[in-house]
Amino acid sequence: MRAARRWPLVSLAVLPAACLAAPTLRSPESRGSTFAGSRSESKPYAWRNVVIIGGGYVSGIIFSRAVEGLVYARTDVGGAYRLDPASESWQPLLDWVGRDQANDLGVESLALDPTDPDRVYLTVGLYTKSWAGTGAMLRSKDRGRTWERTDMSIKMGGNEWGRSCGERLAVDPNQPSQVFFGSRQAGLLVSKDHGETWEKHPGLPAGTGNDPIGITAIVFDAKSGKPGVATPVIYAAVDQDGGGVMQSRDAGETWATLKGQPKGMLACHIELDELGKLWATYGNGPGPNDVTDGAVYTLDPKEGTARDVTPLKPSADDKFGYAGLAVDHTQPGRLLVTTIDRWTHKDEIFLTKDGGRRWRPITKTARWDVNGAHWATLHRDTIAPWWMGDIDLDPFDPHHAMISAGIWSTKNLEKAGASEPVEFRLTNHGIEESVVNVLVSPPQGAPLLSGVKDFCGLRHASLDQTPPEGAYDPPCQETTGLDFAELEPDLVVRTGTVWGFSAEPEPNGLLSTDGGKTWQRFAAVPPGAKTGGMVAITADGSSVVWTFKHDPVMVSRDRGKTWQKVEGLRESADVPDWSASDLQPAADRVDPKRVAIYDALEGVLYVSNDGGSTFQKGSRALPTIPNYALMVADIEAVPGQSGHLWISTGKELYRSIDGGKTANPVASVEQSYGVGIGKAAPGARYPTVFLSGQVGATKGVFRSTDEGSHWVRVSDDDHKYGTVNVVEGDPRVFDRVYLGPNGRGIVVGEPHAH
C-alpha cells in the first residue's frame, strides 16, 4: 500500500508577547554519513526535482528596484525562490530547512533592501493556531545563499487567509538598518539592527479572533525623508472597521486613518506612486478565497481626499474582490490591478494609463501558454489563472509583469494599448511546490506514479520532463491512494477526492490496465468513496481493498464492479481532514491471498489470508499515533519477500516477517516518518530499505542494504526539504529514492546520474 499524507491548510492562535532570540548562522555541509556500524562510506547524493513545473500557491512576487533581473517569489508552504535570469529558472532558497524547522517553509512576507541588493529578509511560519509553533525572521546578506535566523515568540500565517496580501515586511529606504513588520497578532514590530532584534511598536492594531489578519502591508514614502534619517511618512494597511489604510507622519510613532476609504473593506495591497498618491485594492475578506466584494481607490494624503477608481463594480450575479496591485514607477498614472474570486465570469487583469479614469481588461483576450506544464490545463479547452493575489511590474521594463498563483509572465503589455492579445507564459520552471500524498514506482512501465493535491497526480515516463499528457484523466482534486499489482504491474488502482464533476459515477476510484496511461472508473463505488481513502491491490490483481475515514473497509473481487464489507475490522475513525486514514492497507508483494492493515490509532496490525475478505488481529505491539499526526504512519510490503512488512510509526520503525502476526522494532532507528523499498544492492539478497527518520541523534533520509542492521544517511545539510513523510525506492535502479516533501513537489536522489 501507499499511504496518503496530508497537511492542514489553515489554523488558530493565541496572542503572544514580543519577539526575539539569539540569531544563528546556517553552515551547510554536504557529505555522506554512516550509522550503526555501517561498513561502507556513502557518496553524497545528487538531489533534483522530478519535473512537474509548478503546483501549489505562489503567494507573492517581488522585483528588485536596484538590480535588473533580480526577482524573488514566496510560497505558502514551499519556501522562497530567486530567479536565475540566465536559465530563466527559479532557485529554491530554503531546501536546507529540516524537519524540526519545517514551520519556516511557510513564508509570510519577503522584503528587499532598496540600498543593498544583496540583503533579503523573510518572515516565516505556517500557522497562528494554538497548536502551531512560533515563527522566525530570516535575513541574508548574499541573496539567500546563506541565512541568519532570529526566533520569535509570535506566530506567522504563511498558509492562512490573507497570505497573498502584502508586503507586511518593509525596509526603510532612508535608514535601511530599520525594518518594519506588520504582524498578524502583535501589531507593529520594528528592528533597528537589520532584523536581528525586534521590539513591539505602539499605534497599529493587533489581529484578533481565530484567523487574525492584523497588518497586511507596510509602505515607506522615501521622498518624505532623507538618507541617514528614519523616513517620517509611512503607510500601513490594517484589518479594522472604518478604513483599512493608516498613515504615520512621525516615523511610526503615531498613526491616523486616511479619510474617504470604503467601509467594511480590507486593503490587501497598497503602493505609492512617484507623484505621492497611494493606491489600494480592497476586498470584503483577506482572500485568497471567499471574497465577494471589493474596490480600487487612489488616496491623496496631501489633499486628504480619496477617489473610487474601481474598474468593474461587483454585483449580485458577479461577486468578487480586488487583490493584486502594481504601480508603474516610470509612467505616472499607469498601473495594473487584479480581481480575485471572480468565479462566475473568471478573474480579470485591468490596466490603466490615466490614473484609473479608463481601464482596459486584459485577461479574456489574452493568450495563455502553459509552457510545457501540461497538467495545468486539467484537460480543459481554455485556461486562465485564478487566485491572482499579487501582481508586480518589472521596474526596468514596464511591459514585463508577473502574476502570482503560479507565476504567469508577460513581456508585451504594450499590446493591450493596441487592442491586441497580451501573451502570458507560465514561468514556474524551478518552482516545484506541489504537495505529494503518495508515490509508487512499479517494476515496469513508467518509473514513477504520483498522487498530489489540487490536480490529482502524474505518470512520469521521464523524471526530467513534465508528462506531455498532463495530469490523470479523468481528473480529480487529489489522489489519496495509489497501488499496483506486483505480479501484474500494469494493473494500477487509484482513489481520491473530486472537485465536483457531474459525471456519474464520480471518479473517486479508478483502474488502469496500462500502467497508468489511461484510467476507467470503477463501475460502482462504496458510500465512503467521496472521502478518497486508501487502496491496495493484491499481487495478482484479484482483490482491491479500499479503506475510508468514516466508513467500513470494503473489498472488491471483480475490479470494482461490486463491493463487500470486510469482516474482522473495527469501524474507521473520524479523523481530521488533513490526516491520512487510520486504517492503512498493504497487499503482499508475493502471495495474492495476503493483505495487512495497519491500525495506526490503536497500534495494531490486522492480517488477512483470503485476499482481504476477512481479517484477524495480528501484532498489537506497535505504538499508537494520535489522529492529528497520522501523516507519519506508513506500511510497506517487500517485493520478493512474502509476509515481509516495514511499518513507520513516528517512533520506532517496525518490521514483520510473518505478514503482520508479529512485529518488532528495528533497534537502530529512533524515529520513523516514512519508509520505502528499492532495488537490492549488487550482490545483496534483500531489497534496499529507505527511511525518513532519525538514526542515532541525526534526522534525515537513510538507506539500508542489510535489512536495517546498518544505515547510511543519504540526505545532506543543504537538502533536508522540511517535512518528508512520503518515501519510495526505485525497484529498477539501485540507490535511487523518491521523496514527497510537504510543498516541494517530488524530489529524486541518487549517488550519480543514471
CSV table of N, CA, C and O in Angstrom, one decimal, residues 45 315 358 690:
chain,number,residue,atom,x,y,z
A,45,TYR,N,24.7,12.1,-2.2
A,45,TYR,CA,23.7,12.0,-3.2
A,45,TYR,C,23.5,13.3,-4.0
A,45,TYR,O,23.7,14.4,-3.4
A,315,SER,N,-21.3,42.8,-8.4
A,315,SER,CA,-22.8,42.8,-8.4
A,315,SER,C,-23.3,41.5,-7.8
A,315,SER,O,-22.6,40.6,-7.5
A,358,ARG,N,-9.8,55.4,-17.1
A,358,ARG,CA,-10.2,54.4,-18.0
A,358,ARG,C,-9.4,53.2,-17.8
A,358,ARG,O,-8.2,53.3,-17.5
A,690,PHE,N,14.6,2.3,2.4
A,690,PHE,CA,14.8,3.8,2.6
A,690,PHE,C,13.9,4.3,3.7
A,690,PHE,O,12.8,3.8,3.9
